[in-house]
GROMACS .gro file of C-alpha atoms in nm:
model
  113
    1VAL     CA    1  -8.234  -7.227  -8.791
    2GLY     CA    2  -8.309  -7.440  -9.094
    3LYS     CA    3  -8.063  -7.252  -9.315
    4LEU     CA    4  -7.795  -7.319  -9.053
    5GLY     CA    5  -7.863  -7.692  -9.078
    6PHE     CA    6  -8.039  -7.726  -8.742
    7GLY     CA    7  -8.398  -7.768  -8.862
    8HIS     CA    8  -8.401  -8.126  -8.735
    9LEU     CA    9  -8.363  -7.987  -8.380
   10LEU     CA   10  -8.677  -7.770  -8.394
   11VAL     CA   11  -8.957  -7.873  -8.159
   12GLY     CA   12  -9.175  -7.567  -8.214
   13VAL     CA   13  -9.220  -7.265  -8.439
   14SER     CA   14  -9.436  -6.955  -8.461
   15HIS     CA   15  -9.767  -6.951  -8.644
   16GLU     CA   16  -9.593  -6.762  -8.926
   17CYS     CA   17  -9.294  -6.991  -8.979
   18ASP     CA   18  -9.327  -7.179  -9.305
   19VAL     CA   19  -8.971  -7.263  -9.406
   20ALA     CA   20  -8.708  -7.492  -9.252
   21PRO     CA   21  -8.527  -7.413  -9.491
   22GLU     CA   22  -8.794  -7.508  -9.745
   23LYS     CA   23  -9.173  -7.499  -9.712
   24ALA     CA   24  -9.198  -7.873  -9.788
   25ASP     CA   25  -8.957  -7.943  -9.501
   26MET     CA   26  -9.169  -7.741  -9.256
   27ASP     CA   27  -9.490  -7.905  -9.378
   28ARG     CA   28  -9.334  -8.249  -9.326
   29MET     CA   29  -9.207  -8.158  -8.977
   30LEU     CA   30  -9.548  -8.024  -8.873
   31GLU     CA   31  -9.741  -8.317  -9.021
   32SER     CA   32  -9.512  -8.571  -8.850
   33GLY     CA   33  -9.547  -8.400  -8.512
   34GLN     CA   34  -9.171  -8.341  -8.487
   35CYS     CA   35  -9.246  -7.971  -8.466
   36VAL     CA   36  -9.560  -7.786  -8.349
   37ARG     CA   37  -9.698  -7.434  -8.374
   38LEU     CA   38  -9.637  -7.248  -8.049
   39THR     CA   39  -9.799  -6.910  -8.115
   40SER     CA   40 -10.132  -6.773  -8.225
   41SER     CA   41 -10.237  -6.444  -8.382
   42GLU     CA   42 -10.543  -6.221  -8.380
   43ILE     CA   43 -10.449  -6.124  -8.737
   44ASP     CA   44 -10.549  -6.348  -9.025
   45PRO     CA   45 -10.435  -6.179  -9.346
   46MET     CA   46 -10.630  -6.433  -9.550
   47LEU     CA   47 -10.960  -6.334  -9.388
   48MET     CA   48 -10.907  -5.969  -9.294
   49SER     CA   49 -10.890  -5.659  -9.509
   50GLN     CA   50 -10.598  -5.418  -9.478
   51ASP     CA   51 -10.828  -5.176  -9.292
   52GLU     CA   52 -10.928  -5.450  -9.046
   53ILE     CA   53 -10.564  -5.543  -8.990
   54ASN     CA   54 -10.466  -5.179  -8.938
   55SER     CA   55 -10.752  -5.132  -8.694
   56ALA     CA   56 -10.657  -5.446  -8.498
   57VAL     CA   57 -10.292  -5.338  -8.479
   58ALA     CA   58 -10.378  -4.982  -8.374
   59GLY     CA   59 -10.626  -5.105  -8.113
   60SER     CA   60 -10.378  -5.353  -7.973
   61LEU     CA   61 -10.110  -5.086  -7.942
   62ARG     CA   62 -10.356  -4.844  -7.776
   63ARG     CA   63 -10.458  -5.108  -7.519
   64GLY     CA   64 -10.101  -5.227  -7.465
   65ASP     CA   65 -10.204  -5.579  -7.568
   66SER     CA   66 -10.014  -5.817  -7.791
   67LEU     CA   67 -10.161  -5.935  -8.119
   68TYR     CA   68  -9.997  -6.270  -8.054
   69GLY     CA   69 -10.021  -6.536  -7.793
   70ILE     CA   70  -9.810  -6.826  -7.683
   71LEU     CA   71  -9.997  -7.156  -7.683
   72GLU     CA   72  -9.897  -7.249  -7.330
   73ALA     CA   73  -9.996  -7.618  -7.334
   74GLU     CA   74  -9.815  -7.674  -7.663
   75PHE     CA   75  -9.513  -7.480  -7.537
   76ARG     CA   76  -9.489  -7.695  -7.222
   77ALA     CA   77  -9.542  -8.017  -7.420
   78ALA     CA   78  -9.267  -7.923  -7.670
   79ARG     CA   79  -9.022  -7.877  -7.378
   80PRO     CA   80  -8.778  -7.653  -7.566
   81THR     CA   81  -8.429  -7.622  -7.423
   82VAL     CA   82  -8.347  -7.313  -7.632
   83VAL     CA   83  -8.599  -7.043  -7.727
   84LEU     CA   84  -8.518  -6.803  -8.010
   85THR     CA   85  -8.727  -6.488  -8.030
   86GLN     CA   86  -8.695  -6.118  -8.103
   87ALA     CA   87  -8.759  -5.813  -7.888
   88LEU     CA   88  -8.751  -5.541  -8.151
   89CYS     CA   89  -9.116  -5.531  -8.253
   90GLU     CA   90  -9.418  -5.633  -8.048
   91VAL     CA   91  -9.633  -5.593  -8.360
   92CYS     CA   92  -9.433  -5.871  -8.529
   93ALA     CA   93  -9.430  -6.144  -8.263
   94PRO     CA   94  -9.524  -6.224  -7.905
   95SER     CA   95  -9.369  -5.970  -7.669
   96ALA     CA   96  -9.044  -6.048  -7.491
   97SER     CA   97  -9.234  -6.042  -7.161
   98GLN     CA   98  -9.477  -6.307  -7.291
   99VAL     CA   99  -9.183  -6.526  -7.389
  100HIS     CA  100  -9.021  -6.475  -7.047
  101VAL     CA  101  -9.342  -6.579  -6.871
  102ALA     CA  102  -9.367  -6.894  -7.084
  103VAL     CA  103  -9.003  -6.985  -7.024
  104ASP     CA  104  -9.034  -6.916  -6.651
  105SER     CA  105  -9.340  -7.144  -6.629
  106LEU     CA  106  -9.149  -7.415  -6.815
  107GLU     CA  107  -8.850  -7.378  -6.584
  108SER     CA  108  -9.068  -7.391  -6.273
  109SER     CA  109  -9.226  -7.715  -6.395
  110GLY     CA  110  -8.878  -7.865  -6.436
  111LEU     CA  111  -8.674  -7.925  -6.749
  112PRO     CA  112  -8.543  -8.267  -6.844
  113ASP     CA  113  -8.178  -8.338  -6.767
   0.00000   0.00000   0.00000
C-alpha cells in the first residue's frame, strides 16, 4: 500500500507491518495515531526459540486454531472501509474466516457514509 503511494490512507496494519514504504514512515504513523495495530500473535520471535515457535505452530495447526488474532476493539475504532488480507496461509496471518467475522461485525454496527 505504501509503495503504491497510499500509505496516508492506512488506518490499521498487522502486528508485523513495519514499512509504509519505509520503517520511519510506519513508526511516525503509529506514534501519531494515524494508524494502529489491528492484529496480535502468539508468536514472539524475539522471546521464543525456534523449537518453541515450531511447537506453537504445530500445536495451533493440530487444534485448528489461529496463531493470530484480530484486535476487535481497535478494528472497530479504526473503521476501515477497505480491508486487505490474504487467504493463502493461516500460519502467516489471521485466517480469512477471522477477517470475515471482523468485517461482518463492523458492517452490522454501521459504516460511516
